[in-house]
Structure formats: structure tokens, C-alpha cells
């Protein structure tokens, strides 16, 4: 008899496979996805008590197909169904061993969707999370999240998206979107954007699971390997990021003996593998930076010149304000806080930084290092007022109070 956790893991693995199976037979991604969600709910209620069926994928496909038929029987599309006897058969098509997960993932990350819709649809259709779980993770009402998912499916339908992988000419750009969605899921779990919790382990675990799955499906894509390595090396620090009261502990002050050595070893191995392959992408470079941090036994042992060199590469490969922000910290460590502040000042008029507290947070840190405690205190307080994360608010406020 499988435990509830084992059943949950199995259902998450099978969810996109069953969606793919039904969409290939019936079309109508929106209706098939809804039917599979109902089948998953039934399985979650029955399997822990009654046991997992011999063929769980077939069980889910059968239940979902019956849900589809019941739904179609209650709608005005009866005439169309009568013209297609196959749709009236409650038994699903033969369950093949093919795995449509990759196709479902690319469909959920369709470029016609907004980033929030891509996130929500990916977590539901590929991650197997319920609407309530996703709404809770992103701190929005369940009704709002349900409407977002419904609109996303209608957008895909109107866009005429077919249930096939993108052609080779589009694959690279679509893969970039898929990787970005998985990275956003991970980041929301690692540092929640709002609420009382510093992190959401369920979201980081799901992002890592999906990254592992994507790597299994696309083993020759080095950026997929790089993203998985980055997630692992970052998540390895999770236990040391929070104090006993749940407060944020910055990297320089973390107890590194609490870092997960096994996860770090896997991440470093993946980085080495990805970098040996040839031209590097942004996730590979970020993973390399994380690897350098992981190799330092103490904060004082950090090889900042190497990190700065890697940020120089990252700025060429994938320039942007967040890269400049992080590079400013490395510049300050190598060339002094004044040099870091000078680089940070180039972001003051960048509208992309107006919605985040991180610019003032980093500014406060560098001003403190430079000895300008009054300006540092003001920057920390501004940053505290800009974030919805309660642990980050407390951390930044305490930093400011310490300088009073």
C-alpha cells in the first residue's frame, strides 16, 4: 500500500501523460485538462485507501474519458458526438507508453499567454497541483486563479495551438520560455514574494522535479542541465537561510555546515557537464557562480574575483538590470563598496527596478560597507516598505534599527 505522499508523487508524474493521451484522441485541451483534474481528485481520494490500480495511467484515462463523455452528453454538442462513435465510448484509447509530458509543457508555456498564466497552467497541467494549491502558493484567491487558468486555456484555443512540439525553427525560443517559467516557479518557492513564509518548499521541490523531467526528455540541451544545476545549488542552502524564528539569514552569515553537501555535489557535477559542452547560456553561468559560492567553507573564503569574472560573462550573454544589481555586489567585494555603488547608480532610472525592493536593499548593504550608516539606514527602510515578504521586511527593518 502506497502512502499519501507516494500517491501524490505518482499522480503528479502521470497528470501530463494522461492529458496528452486524451488530447491526442479527443482534441480540446481545455476540456481534457478539466477532466483529468477530476480524475486526479478521485484517485487522490481512493488510492490511499483502496490501493493503486495495476495500471494507474489506464485508470486515470478511463475515469477522465468518462468525465468527458458525461460533460458532452449534458451539452448542446450531442449531434457532433453522435457523428463520432469513438467519443461515446467511455473506455479510453489504448494507453501507449509514449510520454506527452514535453508537449504538454510547451503548450502550457505558449507565447500567447502572459507569464502568470504560464505559471498557473504549468503547475496545474504538468505539476498536477490543484487550483487551490496554486492559489495558496501565489497568495491570490482561488476564484481568481481559476479564472486565470480558464482564460489561459481559452487563449490557447483561440490561438489555434496544435498538440505538437514546436518546429525546430521555434524550439529554441519556446524552450527559453519553458525554462523561464520553471525558474520563476523555483524563485517564488525559494523567496516568496509575499506573506509570512520565507520560502515554499513545495514549490521549489516541484520546480526541481519538473527540471529533472525536462532534462530527461531533452538530455542534449545544456541550458536545461544548467537550470537544474542552478536550482540544486541554490536549494542546497535552504536550511541555513532561516533563523529559528523564521527570519532571513543572508548568505554571508549562514552556517554552511547546514548546507546540503549531497545536493551541492550533484549540482557541481551538472555544472561541469554543462560547461564542457561548448557555448554557455545564462543558466549555466549562474550555476557556475552558485558553484563557486558552494565551494567556499566560509564567507571570507569566497573567490570574489572569479565570481566577478563570471558576472562579466553573464552580462554579455544575458544583460539586464538584475544581472547588473548582482554584479555590483561582486564589484564591491573586489574593488570596494564605492565602486559597487557607482555601478548601482546606473540602475536608478531603470523603470524595470521600480517594482522591486532589491535595488534599495543592495544599496543599503553597500552604503553600510562604505561607512555611510545614515544613508544605509534610509535605504534599508525604503526597501522594507517595498517588499510584501514579512521575513524580508523584518530583516531589513532590523538592519536599519541596528544602524540607528
Coordinates of C-alpha atoms in Angstrom, one line a residue:
X1 CA 0.0 0.0 0.0
X2 CA 1.4 3.4 -1.0
X3 CA 1.5 6.3 1.3
X4 CA -0.4 9.5 0.6
X5 CA 2.9 11.2 -0.4
X6 CA 3.8 8.3 -2.8
X7 CA 0.3 8.5 -4.4
X8 CA 0.7 12.3 -4.7
X9 CA 4.1 11.9 -6.4
X10 CA 2.7 9.3 -8.8
X11 CA -0.3 11.4 -9.7
X12 CA 1.9 14.4 -10.5
X13 CA 4.0 12.3 -12.8
X14 CA 1.0 10.8 -14.6
X15 CA -1.0 14.0 -14.9
X16 CA 0.6 15.4 -18.1
X17 CA 0.8 12.0 -19.6
X18 CA -2.9 11.4 -19.3
X19 CA -3.7 14.9 -20.5
X20 CA -1.6 14.2 -23.6
X21 CA -3.3 10.9 -24.2
X22 CA -6.8 12.4 -24.1
X23 CA -5.9 15.4 -26.2
X24 CA -4.4 13.2 -28.9
X25 CA -7.7 11.3 -29.0
X26 CA -10.3 14.0 -28.5
X27 CA -8.6 17.3 -29.1
X28 CA -10.0 20.2 -26.9
X29 CA -7.1 20.7 -24.5
X30 CA -9.3 22.8 -22.1
X31 CA -12.0 20.1 -21.7
X32 CA -9.4 17.3 -21.4
X33 CA -7.4 19.1 -18.8
X34 CA -10.5 19.7 -16.7
X35 CA -11.5 16.0 -16.9
X36 CA -8.0 14.9 -15.9
X37 CA -8.1 17.2 -12.9
X38 CA -11.3 15.5 -11.7
X39 CA -9.8 12.1 -12.3
X40 CA -6.7 13.1 -10.2
X41 CA -9.0 14.2 -7.4
X42 CA -10.9 10.9 -7.4
X43 CA -7.6 9.0 -7.4
X44 CA -6.2 11.1 -4.5
X45 CA -9.3 10.2 -2.5
X46 CA -9.5 6.5 -3.4
X47 CA -6.0 5.1 -4.0
X48 CA -4.6 5.6 -0.5
X49 CA -7.4 3.5 1.0
X50 CA -8.2 1.1 -1.8
X51 CA -4.7 0.7 -3.3
X52 CA -3.1 1.9 -6.5
X53 CA -4.5 0.0 -9.6
X54 CA -2.3 -2.3 -11.6
X55 CA -2.3 0.2 -14.4
X56 CA -2.7 3.7 -12.8
X57 CA -2.4 5.5 -16.1
X58 CA -5.2 3.5 -17.7
X59 CA -7.3 4.0 -14.6
X60 CA -6.9 7.8 -14.8
X61 CA -7.5 7.8 -18.6
X62 CA -10.7 5.8 -18.2
X63 CA -12.1 8.0 -15.4
X64 CA -11.2 11.2 -17.3
X65 CA -12.7 9.9 -20.5
X66 CA -15.9 9.1 -18.7
X67 CA -15.9 12.6 -17.3
X68 CA -15.6 14.0 -20.8
X69 CA -18.5 11.9 -22.1
X70 CA -20.7 12.9 -19.2
X71 CA -19.9 16.5 -19.9
X72 CA -20.5 16.3 -23.6
X73 CA -23.8 14.5 -23.0
X74 CA -25.0 17.4 -21.0
X75 CA -24.2 20.0 -23.6
X76 CA -25.6 21.0 -26.9
X77 CA -22.8 19.3 -28.8
X78 CA -24.8 16.0 -28.8
X79 CA -25.2 16.0 -32.6
X80 CA -21.4 16.2 -33.1
X81 CA -20.8 13.4 -30.6
X82 CA -23.3 11.2 -32.3
X83 CA -21.4 11.6 -35.5
X84 CA -18.3 10.2 -33.8
X85 CA -19.0 7.0 -32.1
X86 CA -15.5 6.9 -30.7
X87 CA -16.2 9.8 -28.4
X88 CA -19.2 8.0 -27.0
X89 CA -17.2 5.0 -25.8
X90 CA -16.3 5.5 -22.1
X91 CA -13.2 3.4 -22.5
X92 CA -10.2 5.4 -23.5
X93 CA -7.9 4.7 -26.4
X94 CA -5.2 2.2 -25.7
X95 CA -2.7 3.6 -23.3
X96 CA 0.6 3.7 -25.1
X97 CA 4.0 4.0 -23.4
X98 CA 4.5 7.4 -25.1
X99 CA 5.0 10.3 -22.8
X100 CA 3.4 13.5 -24.0
X101 CA 4.7 15.5 -21.0
X102 CA 7.1 17.6 -23.0
X103 CA 4.4 18.6 -25.5
X104 CA 2.0 19.5 -22.6
X105 CA 4.8 21.6 -21.0
X106 CA 5.5 23.5 -24.2
X107 CA 1.7 24.0 -24.7
X108 CA 1.3 25.5 -21.2
X109 CA 4.2 27.9 -21.9
X110 CA 2.6 29.0 -25.2
X111 CA 3.9 32.5 -26.1
X112 CA 0.3 33.9 -26.4
X113 CA -0.1 33.5 -22.6
X114 CA 1.0 36.0 -20.0
X115 CA 3.7 34.9 -17.6
X116 CA 1.3 34.5 -14.7
X117 CA -1.0 32.3 -16.9
X118 CA 2.0 30.2 -18.0
X119 CA 3.0 29.7 -14.4
X120 CA -0.5 28.7 -13.3
X121 CA -1.2 26.4 -16.2
X122 CA 2.1 24.7 -16.0
X123 CA 1.7 24.0 -12.3
X124 CA -1.8 22.6 -12.8
X125 CA -1.4 20.6 -16.1
X126 CA 2.2 19.5 -15.7
X127 CA 2.7 19.7 -12.0
X128 CA -0.6 18.2 -11.0
X129 CA -1.3 20.8 -8.4
X130 CA -4.9 21.7 -7.6
X131 CA -6.2 25.2 -8.3
X132 CA -6.3 25.8 -4.5
X133 CA -2.7 24.8 -4.0
X134 CA -1.5 27.1 -6.8
X135 CA -3.7 30.0 -5.4
X136 CA -2.2 29.5 -2.0
X137 CA 1.3 29.5 -3.3
X138 CA 0.9 32.8 -5.1
X139 CA -1.3 34.4 -2.5
X140 CA -4.3 35.0 -4.7
X141 CA -8.0 33.9 -4.2
X142 CA -8.8 30.5 -5.6
X143 CA -11.6 32.1 -7.7
X144 CA -9.1 34.5 -9.3
X145 CA -6.6 31.7 -10.0
X146 CA -9.4 29.5 -11.5
X147 CA -10.4 32.4 -13.8
X148 CA -6.8 32.8 -14.8
X149 CA -6.4 29.2 -15.8
X150 CA -9.7 29.2 -17.7
X151 CA -8.7 32.3 -19.7
X152 CA -5.3 30.7 -20.4
X153 CA -7.0 27.6 -21.9
X154 CA -9.3 29.7 -24.0
X155 CA -6.4 31.8 -25.2
X156 CA -4.6 28.7 -26.3
X157 CA -7.7 27.5 -28.1
X158 CA -8.2 30.9 -29.9
X159 CA -4.5 30.9 -30.9
X160 CA -5.1 27.6 -32.7
X161 CA -2.2 25.9 -30.9
X162 CA -1.9 22.3 -32.0
X163 CA -0.8 19.5 -29.7
X164 CA 2.6 19.0 -31.3
X165 CA 6.1 20.1 -30.3
X166 CA 7.2 23.4 -31.9
X167 CA 9.0 23.1 -35.2
X168 CA 12.8 23.2 -35.0
X169 CA 12.9 26.9 -36.0
X170 CA 10.8 27.8 -33.0
X171 CA 12.0 25.2 -30.5
X172 CA 14.9 27.3 -29.1
X173 CA 12.7 30.4 -28.3
X174 CA 9.9 28.2 -26.9
X175 CA 12.4 26.3 -24.7
X176 CA 13.7 29.7 -23.4
X177 CA 10.1 30.4 -22.2
X178 CA 9.7 27.0 -20.6
X179 CA 13.0 27.4 -18.7
X180 CA 11.9 30.9 -17.6
X181 CA 8.6 29.5 -16.3
X182 CA 10.3 26.8 -14.3
X183 CA 12.8 29.3 -12.9
X184 CA 10.0 31.6 -11.8
X185 CA 8.3 28.8 -10.0
X186 CA 11.5 28.0 -8.2
X187 CA 12.2 31.6 -7.3
X188 CA 8.7 32.0 -5.9
X189 CA 9.3 29.0 -3.8
X190 CA 12.8 29.9 -2.7
X191 CA 11.9 33.5 -1.7
X192 CA 8.2 34.0 -1.6
X193 CA 7.1 37.4 -2.9
X194 CA 4.7 38.0 -0.1
X195 CA 3.2 36.6 3.1
X196 CA 4.6 35.2 6.4
X197 CA 6.8 32.5 5.0
X198 CA 10.4 32.9 3.8
X199 CA 10.1 30.0 1.3
X200 CA 7.7 27.4 0.0
X201 CA 9.5 24.1 -0.1
X202 CA 6.6 22.5 -2.1
X203 CA 7.2 25.0 -5.0
X204 CA 11.0 24.6 -5.0
X205 CA 10.6 20.8 -5.0
X206 CA 8.1 20.9 -7.8
X207 CA 10.4 23.2 -9.9
X208 CA 13.3 20.8 -9.4
X209 CA 11.1 17.8 -10.3
X210 CA 10.0 19.4 -13.5
X211 CA 13.6 20.5 -14.3
X212 CA 14.7 16.9 -13.8
X213 CA 11.9 15.7 -16.0
X214 CA 12.7 18.2 -18.7
X215 CA 16.4 17.1 -18.6
X216 CA 15.3 13.5 -19.0
X217 CA 13.2 14.5 -22.1
X218 CA 15.9 16.8 -23.6
X219 CA 19.2 15.5 -22.4
X220 CA 21.3 17.3 -25.0
X221 CA 20.1 20.8 -24.1
X222 CA 22.9 22.2 -21.9
X223 CA 20.8 25.1 -20.6
X224 CA 18.3 22.6 -19.2
X225 CA 21.2 21.0 -17.3
X226 CA 22.4 24.4 -16.3
X227 CA 19.0 25.4 -14.9
X228 CA 18.7 22.1 -12.9
X229 CA 22.2 22.7 -11.5
X230 CA 21.4 26.2 -10.5
X231 CA 18.2 25.1 -8.7
X232 CA 20.0 22.4 -6.8
X233 CA 23.0 24.6 -5.8
X234 CA 20.6 27.3 -4.6
X235 CA 18.2 25.0 -2.8
X236 CA 21.1 23.3 -1.0
X237 CA 21.3 26.4 1.2
X238 CA 17.7 26.5 2.2
X239 CA 18.1 25.0 5.7
X240 CA 20.6 27.7 6.6
X241 CA 18.6 30.7 5.1
X242 CA 16.2 31.0 8.0
X243 CA 16.8 31.5 11.7
X244 CA 14.9 29.8 14.5
X245 CA 12.1 32.4 14.3
X246 CA 11.9 32.1 10.5
X247 CA 13.9 35.3 9.9
X248 CA 16.1 35.7 6.9
X249 CA 19.8 34.9 7.3
X250 CA 21.9 36.4 4.5
X251 CA 24.4 34.3 2.6
X252 CA 27.5 35.8 4.4
X253 CA 26.0 34.9 7.8
X254 CA 24.8 31.4 7.1
X255 CA 26.0 28.3 8.9
X256 CA 27.5 26.5 5.9
X257 CA 27.6 23.2 7.8
X258 CA 23.8 23.2 7.3
X259 CA 24.1 23.3 3.5
X260 CA 23.2 20.0 1.8
X261 CA 26.5 18.6 0.7
X262 CA 24.9 15.8 -1.4
X263 CA 22.8 18.3 -3.3
X264 CA 25.8 20.6 -3.8
X265 CA 27.9 17.6 -5.2
X266 CA 25.1 16.8 -7.7
X267 CA 24.8 20.5 -8.8
X268 CA 28.6 20.9 -9.2
X269 CA 28.7 17.7 -11.3
X270 CA 25.9 19.0 -13.5
X271 CA 27.6 22.4 -13.9
X272 CA 30.8 20.7 -15.0
X273 CA 28.9 18.6 -17.5
X274 CA 27.0 21.6 -19.0
X275 CA 30.1 23.8 -19.3
X276 CA 32.2 21.2 -21.1
X277 CA 29.7 21.0 -23.9
X278 CA 30.5 24.3 -25.6
X279 CA 28.9 27.8 -25.8
X280 CA 27.3 28.7 -22.5
X281 CA 23.9 30.2 -21.7
X282 CA 22.7 32.3 -18.8
X283 CA 21.6 29.4 -16.6
X284 CA 24.9 27.7 -17.0
X285 CA 26.8 30.8 -15.9
X286 CA 24.5 31.4 -13.0
X287 CA 25.0 27.8 -11.9
X288 CA 28.8 28.3 -12.1
X289 CA 28.5 31.3 -9.8
X290 CA 26.5 29.3 -7.4
X291 CA 29.1 26.6 -7.5
X292 CA 31.8 29.0 -6.6
X293 CA 29.8 30.1 -3.6
X294 CA 29.3 26.5 -2.6
X295 CA 33.0 25.7 -2.7
X296 CA 33.8 28.4 0.0
X297 CA 33.9 26.9 3.5
X298 CA 33.3 30.4 4.9
X299 CA 32.1 33.7 3.5
X300 CA 35.7 35.0 3.8
X301 CA 36.9 32.2 1.6
X302 CA 34.7 33.2 -1.3
X303 CA 36.6 33.6 -4.6
X304 CA 35.0 37.0 -5.5
X305 CA 37.4 37.7 -8.4
X306 CA 36.2 34.5 -10.1
X307 CA 32.6 35.4 -9.3
X308 CA 33.1 38.9 -10.8
X309 CA 34.6 37.3 -13.9
X310 CA 31.6 35.1 -14.3
X311 CA 29.2 38.1 -13.9
X312 CA 31.2 39.8 -16.7
X313 CA 30.4 36.8 -18.9
X314 CA 26.8 36.8 -17.7
X315 CA 26.3 40.4 -18.6
X316 CA 27.5 39.7 -22.1
X317 CA 25.3 36.6 -22.5
X318 CA 22.2 37.9 -20.9
X319 CA 22.4 41.7 -20.0
X320 CA 19.7 43.1 -17.7
X321 CA 19.2 45.1 -14.5
X322 CA 19.1 42.1 -12.2
X323 CA 22.5 40.9 -13.5
X324 CA 23.9 44.5 -13.0
X325 CA 22.4 44.5 -9.5
X326 CA 24.2 41.3 -8.6
X327 CA 27.4 42.2 -10.4
X328 CA 27.5 45.4 -8.3
X329 CA 27.9 43.3 -5.1
X330 CA 30.8 41.4 -6.7
X331 CA 32.4 44.6 -7.8
X332 CA 32.1 45.9 -4.3
X333 CA 33.8 42.8 -2.9
X334 CA 36.6 43.1 -5.3
X335 CA 37.1 46.8 -5.9
X336 CA 35.4 48.3 -2.8
X337 CA 31.9 49.5 -1.9
X338 CA 32.2 52.8 -3.7
X339 CA 32.8 51.1 -7.0
X340 CA 29.8 48.9 -6.4
X341 CA 27.7 51.9 -5.6
X342 CA 28.8 53.7 -8.7
X343 CA 27.6 50.7 -10.8
X344 CA 24.4 50.5 -8.8
X345 CA 23.6 54.2 -9.6
X346 CA 23.3 53.2 -13.3
X347 CA 20.0 51.4 -12.4
X348 CA 18.4 54.4 -10.7
X349 CA 16.5 55.4 -13.8
X350 CA 15.7 51.9 -15.0
X351 CA 11.9 51.5 -14.8
X352 CA 12.3 47.8 -14.5
X353 CA 13.7 48.2 -11.0
X354 CA 10.9 50.4 -9.7
X355 CA 8.7 47.5 -8.6
X356 CA 11.3 45.7 -6.5
X357 CA 12.9 46.3 -3.1
X358 CA 16.2 44.7 -4.1
X359 CA 17.8 47.9 -5.5
X360 CA 17.5 49.7 -2.2
X361 CA 18.3 46.6 -0.3
X362 CA 21.6 46.2 -2.1
X363 CA 22.3 49.9 -1.9
X364 CA 21.8 49.8 1.9
X365 CA 24.3 46.9 2.1
X366 CA 26.9 48.7 0.1
X367 CA 26.4 52.0 1.9
X368 CA 26.8 50.2 5.2
X369 CA 30.1 48.7 4.0
X370 CA 31.2 52.2 2.9
X371 CA 30.5 53.6 6.4
X372 CA 27.6 55.8 5.4
X373 CA 25.3 54.5 8.1
X374 CA 22.7 57.2 7.8
X375 CA 22.1 56.7 4.1
X376 CA 22.3 52.9 4.6
X377 CA 19.5 53.1 7.2
X378 CA 17.3 55.1 4.9
X379 CA 17.9 52.7 2.0
X380 CA 17.0 49.7 4.3
X381 CA 13.8 51.3 5.4
X382 CA 12.8 52.1 1.8
X383 CA 13.4 48.5 0.9
X384 CA 11.4 47.3 3.8
X385 CA 8.5 49.3 2.7
X386 CA 8.7 48.0 -0.9
X387 CA 8.5 44.2 -0.2
X388 CA 5.4 42.2 0.7
X389 CA 7.5 39.4 2.3
X390 CA 7.2 39.6 6.0
X391 CA 10.5 37.9 6.8
X392 CA 12.3 40.2 4.4
X393 CA 10.5 43.2 6.0
X394 CA 11.7 42.2 9.5
X395 CA 15.3 41.6 8.3
X396 CA 15.6 44.9 6.5
X397 CA 13.9 46.8 9.5
X398 CA 16.4 45.2 11.9
X399 CA 19.3 46.2 9.7
X400 CA 18.1 49.7 9.8
X401 CA 17.5 49.7 13.6
X402 CA 21.0 48.4 14.1
X403 CA 22.3 51.5 12.4
X404 CA 20.2 53.9 14.5

